[in-house]
One Martini backbone bead per residue (centre of mass of N, CA, C, O) as a GRO file, in nm:
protein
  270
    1UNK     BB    1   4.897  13.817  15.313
    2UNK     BB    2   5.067  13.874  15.573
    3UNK     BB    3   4.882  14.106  15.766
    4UNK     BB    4   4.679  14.141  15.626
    5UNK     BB    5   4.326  14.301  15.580
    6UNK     BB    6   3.990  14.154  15.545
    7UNK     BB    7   3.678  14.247  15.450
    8UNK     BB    8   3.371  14.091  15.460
    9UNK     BB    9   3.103  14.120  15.291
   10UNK     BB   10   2.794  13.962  15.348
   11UNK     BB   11   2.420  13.771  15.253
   12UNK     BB   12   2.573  13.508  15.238
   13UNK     BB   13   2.643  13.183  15.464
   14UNK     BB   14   2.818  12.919  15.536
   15UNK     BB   15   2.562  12.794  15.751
   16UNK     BB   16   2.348  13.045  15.745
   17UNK     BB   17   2.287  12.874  15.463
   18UNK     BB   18   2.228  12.774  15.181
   19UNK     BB   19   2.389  12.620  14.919
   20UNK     BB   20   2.560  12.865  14.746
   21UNK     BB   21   2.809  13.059  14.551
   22UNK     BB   22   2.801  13.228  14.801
   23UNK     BB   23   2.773  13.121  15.051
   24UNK     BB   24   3.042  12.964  14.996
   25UNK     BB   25   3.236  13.172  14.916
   26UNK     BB   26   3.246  13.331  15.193
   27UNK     BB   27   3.381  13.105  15.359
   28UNK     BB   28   3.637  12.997  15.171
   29UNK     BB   29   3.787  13.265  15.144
   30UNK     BB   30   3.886  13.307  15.432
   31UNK     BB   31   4.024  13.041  15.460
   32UNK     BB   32   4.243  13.074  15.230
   33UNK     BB   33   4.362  13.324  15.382
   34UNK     BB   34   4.435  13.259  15.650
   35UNK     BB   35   4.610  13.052  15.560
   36UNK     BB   36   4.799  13.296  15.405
   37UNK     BB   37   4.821  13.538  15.653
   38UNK     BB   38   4.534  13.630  15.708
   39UNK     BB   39   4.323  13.904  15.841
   40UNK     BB   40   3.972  13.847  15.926
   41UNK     BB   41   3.666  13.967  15.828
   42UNK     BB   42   3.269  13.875  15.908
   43UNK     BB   43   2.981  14.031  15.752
   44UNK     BB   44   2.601  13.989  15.837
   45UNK     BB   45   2.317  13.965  15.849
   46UNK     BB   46   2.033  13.887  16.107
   47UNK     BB   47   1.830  13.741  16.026
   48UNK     BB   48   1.612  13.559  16.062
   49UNK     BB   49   1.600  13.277  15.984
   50UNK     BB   50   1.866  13.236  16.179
   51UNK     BB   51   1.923  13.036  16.428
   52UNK     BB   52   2.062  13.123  16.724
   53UNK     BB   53   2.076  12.878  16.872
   54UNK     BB   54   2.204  12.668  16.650
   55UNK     BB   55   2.466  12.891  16.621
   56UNK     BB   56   2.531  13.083  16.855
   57UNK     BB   57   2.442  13.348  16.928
   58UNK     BB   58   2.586  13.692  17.050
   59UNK     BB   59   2.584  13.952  17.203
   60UNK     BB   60   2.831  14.248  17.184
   61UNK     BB   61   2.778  14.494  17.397
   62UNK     BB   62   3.008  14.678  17.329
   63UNK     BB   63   2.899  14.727  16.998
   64UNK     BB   64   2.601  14.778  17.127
   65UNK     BB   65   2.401  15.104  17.117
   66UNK     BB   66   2.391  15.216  16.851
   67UNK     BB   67   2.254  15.490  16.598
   68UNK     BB   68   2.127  15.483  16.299
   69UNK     BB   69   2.010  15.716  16.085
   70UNK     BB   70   1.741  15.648  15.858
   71UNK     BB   71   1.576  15.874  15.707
   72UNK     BB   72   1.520  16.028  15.968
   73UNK     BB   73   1.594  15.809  16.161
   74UNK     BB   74   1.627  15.555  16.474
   75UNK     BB   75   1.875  15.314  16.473
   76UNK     BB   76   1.922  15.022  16.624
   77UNK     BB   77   2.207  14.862  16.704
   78UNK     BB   78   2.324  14.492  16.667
   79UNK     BB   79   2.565  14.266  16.790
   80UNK     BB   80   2.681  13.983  16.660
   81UNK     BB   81   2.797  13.643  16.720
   82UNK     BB   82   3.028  13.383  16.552
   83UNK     BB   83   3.111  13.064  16.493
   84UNK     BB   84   3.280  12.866  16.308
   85UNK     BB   85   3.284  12.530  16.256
   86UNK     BB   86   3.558  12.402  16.278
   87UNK     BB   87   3.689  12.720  16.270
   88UNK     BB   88   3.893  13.023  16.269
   89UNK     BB   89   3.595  13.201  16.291
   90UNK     BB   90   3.408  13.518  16.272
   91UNK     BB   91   3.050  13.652  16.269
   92UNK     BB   92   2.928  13.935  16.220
   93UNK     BB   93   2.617  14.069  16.332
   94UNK     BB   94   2.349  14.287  16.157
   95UNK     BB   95   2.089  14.437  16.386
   96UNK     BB   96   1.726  14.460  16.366
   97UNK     BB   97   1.400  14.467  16.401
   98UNK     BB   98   1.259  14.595  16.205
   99UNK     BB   99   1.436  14.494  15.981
  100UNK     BB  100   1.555  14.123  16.068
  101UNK     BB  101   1.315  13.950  16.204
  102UNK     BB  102   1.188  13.819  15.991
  103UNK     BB  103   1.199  13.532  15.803
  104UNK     BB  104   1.220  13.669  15.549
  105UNK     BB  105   1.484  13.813  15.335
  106UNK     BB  106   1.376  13.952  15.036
  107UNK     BB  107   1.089  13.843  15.080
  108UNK     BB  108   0.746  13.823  14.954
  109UNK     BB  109   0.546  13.693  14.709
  110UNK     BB  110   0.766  13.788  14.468
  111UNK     BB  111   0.844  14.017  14.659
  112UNK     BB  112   0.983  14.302  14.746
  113UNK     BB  113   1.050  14.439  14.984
  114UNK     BB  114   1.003  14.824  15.061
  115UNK     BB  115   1.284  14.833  15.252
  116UNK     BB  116   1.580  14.726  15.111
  117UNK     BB  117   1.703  14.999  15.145
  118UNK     BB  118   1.742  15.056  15.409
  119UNK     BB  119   1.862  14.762  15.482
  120UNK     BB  120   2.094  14.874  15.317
  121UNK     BB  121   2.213  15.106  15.483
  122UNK     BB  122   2.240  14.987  15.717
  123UNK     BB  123   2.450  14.745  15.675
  124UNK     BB  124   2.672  14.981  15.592
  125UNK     BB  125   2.708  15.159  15.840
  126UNK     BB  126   2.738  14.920  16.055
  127UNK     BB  127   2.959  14.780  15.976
  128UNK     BB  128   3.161  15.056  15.969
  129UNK     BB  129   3.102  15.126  16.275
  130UNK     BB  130   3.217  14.867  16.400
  131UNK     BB  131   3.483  14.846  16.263
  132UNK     BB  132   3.568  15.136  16.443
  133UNK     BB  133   3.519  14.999  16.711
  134UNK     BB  134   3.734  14.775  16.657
  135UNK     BB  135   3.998  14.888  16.564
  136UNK     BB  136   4.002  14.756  16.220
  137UNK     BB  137   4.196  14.844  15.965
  138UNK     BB  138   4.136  14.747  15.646
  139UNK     BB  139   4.273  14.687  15.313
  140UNK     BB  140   4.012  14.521  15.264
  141UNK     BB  141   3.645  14.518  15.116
  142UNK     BB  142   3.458  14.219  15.030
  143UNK     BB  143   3.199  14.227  14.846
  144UNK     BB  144   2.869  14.076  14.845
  145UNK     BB  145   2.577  14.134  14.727
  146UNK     BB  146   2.352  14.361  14.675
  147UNK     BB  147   2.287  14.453  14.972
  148UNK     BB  148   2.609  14.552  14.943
  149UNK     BB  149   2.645  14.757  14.783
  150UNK     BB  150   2.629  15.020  14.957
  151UNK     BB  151   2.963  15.032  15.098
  152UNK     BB  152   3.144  15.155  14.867
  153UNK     BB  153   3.002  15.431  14.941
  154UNK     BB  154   3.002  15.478  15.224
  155UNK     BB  155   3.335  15.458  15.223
  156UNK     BB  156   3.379  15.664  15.001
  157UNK     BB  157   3.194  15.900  15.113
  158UNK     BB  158   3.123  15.932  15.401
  159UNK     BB  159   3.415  15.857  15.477
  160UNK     BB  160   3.631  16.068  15.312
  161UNK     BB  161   3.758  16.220  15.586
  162UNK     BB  162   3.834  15.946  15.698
  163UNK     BB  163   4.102  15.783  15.761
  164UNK     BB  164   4.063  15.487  15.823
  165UNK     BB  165   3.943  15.474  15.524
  166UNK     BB  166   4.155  15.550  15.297
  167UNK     BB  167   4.325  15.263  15.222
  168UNK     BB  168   4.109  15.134  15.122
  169UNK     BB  169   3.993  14.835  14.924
  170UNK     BB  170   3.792  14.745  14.672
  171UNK     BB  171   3.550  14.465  14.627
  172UNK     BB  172   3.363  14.289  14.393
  173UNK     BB  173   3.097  14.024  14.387
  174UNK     BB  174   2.948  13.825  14.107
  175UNK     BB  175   2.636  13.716  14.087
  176UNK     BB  176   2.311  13.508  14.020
  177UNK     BB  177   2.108  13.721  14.216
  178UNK     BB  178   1.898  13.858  14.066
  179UNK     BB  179   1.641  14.060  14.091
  180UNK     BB  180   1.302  14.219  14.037
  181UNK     BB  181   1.284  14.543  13.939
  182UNK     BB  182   1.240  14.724  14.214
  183UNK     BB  183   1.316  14.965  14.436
  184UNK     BB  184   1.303  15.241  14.610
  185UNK     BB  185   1.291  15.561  14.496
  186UNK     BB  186   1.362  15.691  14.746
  187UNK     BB  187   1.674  15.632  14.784
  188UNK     BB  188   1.797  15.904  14.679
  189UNK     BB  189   1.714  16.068  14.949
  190UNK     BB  190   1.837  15.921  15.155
  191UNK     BB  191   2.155  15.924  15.067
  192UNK     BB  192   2.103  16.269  15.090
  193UNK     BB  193   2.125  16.251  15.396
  194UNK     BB  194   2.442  16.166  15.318
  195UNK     BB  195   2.569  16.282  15.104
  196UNK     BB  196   2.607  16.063  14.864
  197UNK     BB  197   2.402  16.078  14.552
  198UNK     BB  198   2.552  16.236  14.291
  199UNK     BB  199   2.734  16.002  14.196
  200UNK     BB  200   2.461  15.763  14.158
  201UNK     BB  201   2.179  15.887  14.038
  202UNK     BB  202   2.146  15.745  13.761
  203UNK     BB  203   2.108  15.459  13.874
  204UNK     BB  204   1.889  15.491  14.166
  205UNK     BB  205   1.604  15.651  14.058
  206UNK     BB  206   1.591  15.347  13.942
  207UNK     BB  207   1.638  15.057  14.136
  208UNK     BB  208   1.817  14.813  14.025
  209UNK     BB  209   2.026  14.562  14.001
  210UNK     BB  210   2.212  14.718  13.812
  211UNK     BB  211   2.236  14.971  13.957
  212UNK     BB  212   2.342  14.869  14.245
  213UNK     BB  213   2.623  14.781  14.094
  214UNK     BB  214   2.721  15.044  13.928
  215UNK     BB  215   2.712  15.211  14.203
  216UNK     BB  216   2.960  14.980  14.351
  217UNK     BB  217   3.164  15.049  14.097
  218UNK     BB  218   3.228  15.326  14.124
  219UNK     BB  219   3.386  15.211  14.422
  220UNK     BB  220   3.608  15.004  14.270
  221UNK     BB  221   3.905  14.868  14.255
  222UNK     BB  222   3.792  14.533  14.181
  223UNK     BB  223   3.673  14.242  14.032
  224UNK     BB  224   3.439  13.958  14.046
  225UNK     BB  225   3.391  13.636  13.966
  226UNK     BB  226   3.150  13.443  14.187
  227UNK     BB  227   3.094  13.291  13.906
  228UNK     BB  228   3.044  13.216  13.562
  229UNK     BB  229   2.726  13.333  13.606
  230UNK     BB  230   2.564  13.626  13.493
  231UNK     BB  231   2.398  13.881  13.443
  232UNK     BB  232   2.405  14.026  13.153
  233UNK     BB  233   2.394  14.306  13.195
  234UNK     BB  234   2.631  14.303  13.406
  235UNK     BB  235   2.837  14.214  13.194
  236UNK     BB  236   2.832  14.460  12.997
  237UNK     BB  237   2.921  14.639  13.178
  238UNK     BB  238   3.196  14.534  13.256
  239UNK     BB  239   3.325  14.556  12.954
  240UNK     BB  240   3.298  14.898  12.986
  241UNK     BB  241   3.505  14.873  13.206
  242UNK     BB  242   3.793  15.022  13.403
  243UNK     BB  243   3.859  14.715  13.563
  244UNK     BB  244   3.966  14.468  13.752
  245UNK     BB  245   3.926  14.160  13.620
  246UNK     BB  246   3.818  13.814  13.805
  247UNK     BB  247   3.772  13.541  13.726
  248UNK     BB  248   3.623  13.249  13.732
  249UNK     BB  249   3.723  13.024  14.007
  250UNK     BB  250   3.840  12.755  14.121
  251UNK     BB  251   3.842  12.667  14.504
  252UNK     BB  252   4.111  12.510  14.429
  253UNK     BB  253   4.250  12.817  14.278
  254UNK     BB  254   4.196  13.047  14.475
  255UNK     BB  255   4.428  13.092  14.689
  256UNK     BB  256   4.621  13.186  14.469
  257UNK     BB  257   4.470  13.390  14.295
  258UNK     BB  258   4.352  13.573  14.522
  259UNK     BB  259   4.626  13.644  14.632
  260UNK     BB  260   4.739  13.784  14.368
  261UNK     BB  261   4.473  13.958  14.335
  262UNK     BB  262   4.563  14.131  14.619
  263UNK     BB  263   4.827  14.219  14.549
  264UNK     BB  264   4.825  14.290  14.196
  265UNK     BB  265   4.530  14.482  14.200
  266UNK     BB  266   4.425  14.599  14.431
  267UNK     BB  267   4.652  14.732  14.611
  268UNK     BB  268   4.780  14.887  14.341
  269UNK     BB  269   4.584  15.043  14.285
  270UNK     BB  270   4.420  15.396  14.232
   0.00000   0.00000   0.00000
């Protein structure tokens, strides 16, 4: 992986998160790519949870001051940045005060926000004008966490005309953490105010977690399990598509298994 460009986007990562499949998968791989002579980047919501003083958290005045769109509404985008303790990693976080200054994550009284949409589109949004702020063109780009699912389509179709992400390629890692329920019905509207609806129209009419994941992989170019146990939905789906799937490998295993799998299924993909 020399000199490859790999964007992690993750809902949760270690140490602003407590340690769980994903959050710490979050952190091991990039850290196992970097060793590899991968250049990352990683970016996550800035929940209220995360302690910004604890964590040393500072805003990065040049990349934030932008406007995201959000279902014909302007929302400010704010750009934090911290470093991951003892490692040579940066994290840099998507802030909104609407949407992430809440102290709870993805609901509360076991009940999801009623904007998680809203808060997933622009968390898309936000990180890849970033990224193109950064005038950092990805190789590759590897989403975790349903919050993140919409990455893949505004990738793929918001973006379809610029070059800039022309050649990045996705993977999608899946996780054993389904929400309950739907999100609003009203996604597919809001998607369509970015032209974006039509190819996934059928998945998130009802978004359930199973939908906002069929969703992310119409626009995958493959797959990884980021545990060994998913929710038997999403595996079922996963065995009728064809897509490059990496089963779960232990973290022991991942520097070689991930490095072999982003030069020989990834980046060969079509």
């Amino acid at each position: 992986m020399e000199g490859k460009r790999i964007l992690y986007v993750t809902t949760e990562m270690v140490p602003y998160f407590p340690e769980n499949p994903m959050s710490s998968q979050a952190l091991d791989l990039p850290k196992l790519m970097q060793s590899n002579g991968a250049d990352v980047r990683i970016f996550m919501p800035r929940f209220g949870a995360i302690n910004e003083r604890r964590h040393q958290l500072h805003e990065v005045i040049r990349l934030s001051g932008m406007n995201m769109i959000i279902n014909d509404l302007d929302q400010p985008l704010i750009i934090k940045v911290a470093s991951v303790p003892g490692e040579r990693l940066q994290v840099y976080f998507i802030d909104n005060e609407e949407y992430f200054k809440r102290k709870e994550v993805y609901g509360e009284d076991n009940k999801q926000f009623s904007d998680n949409d809203e808060r997933s589109i622009f968390f898309a949004k936000g990180v890849l004008e970033t990224v193109k702020k950064l005038n950092w063109k990805p190789d590759v780009v590897h989403v975790m966490g349903w919050m993140s699912s919409l990455v893949p389509l505004y990738l793929k179709k918001y973006y379809s005309d610029d070059p800039f992400f022309q050649d990045a390629k996705v993977v999608v890692s899946l996780f054993d953490n389904a929400f309950e329920g739907e999100l609003d019905t009203e996604l597919v509207n809001k998607l369509a105010f970015d032209n974006i609806e039509a190819d996934v129209k059928q998945f998130l009419e009802n978004p359930t977690h199973l939908g906002m994941i069929q969703a992310s992989l119409q626009y995958a170019d493959a797959v990884a399990k980021g545990e060994d146990i998913i929710p038997e939905d999403v595996k079922n789906y996963i065995n009728q598509q064809n897509i490059p799937l990496l089963d779960y490998c232990s973290k022991e295993e991942a520097k070689e298994v991930y490095n072999n799998f982003y030069l020989e299924e990834v980046m060969n993909s079509n």
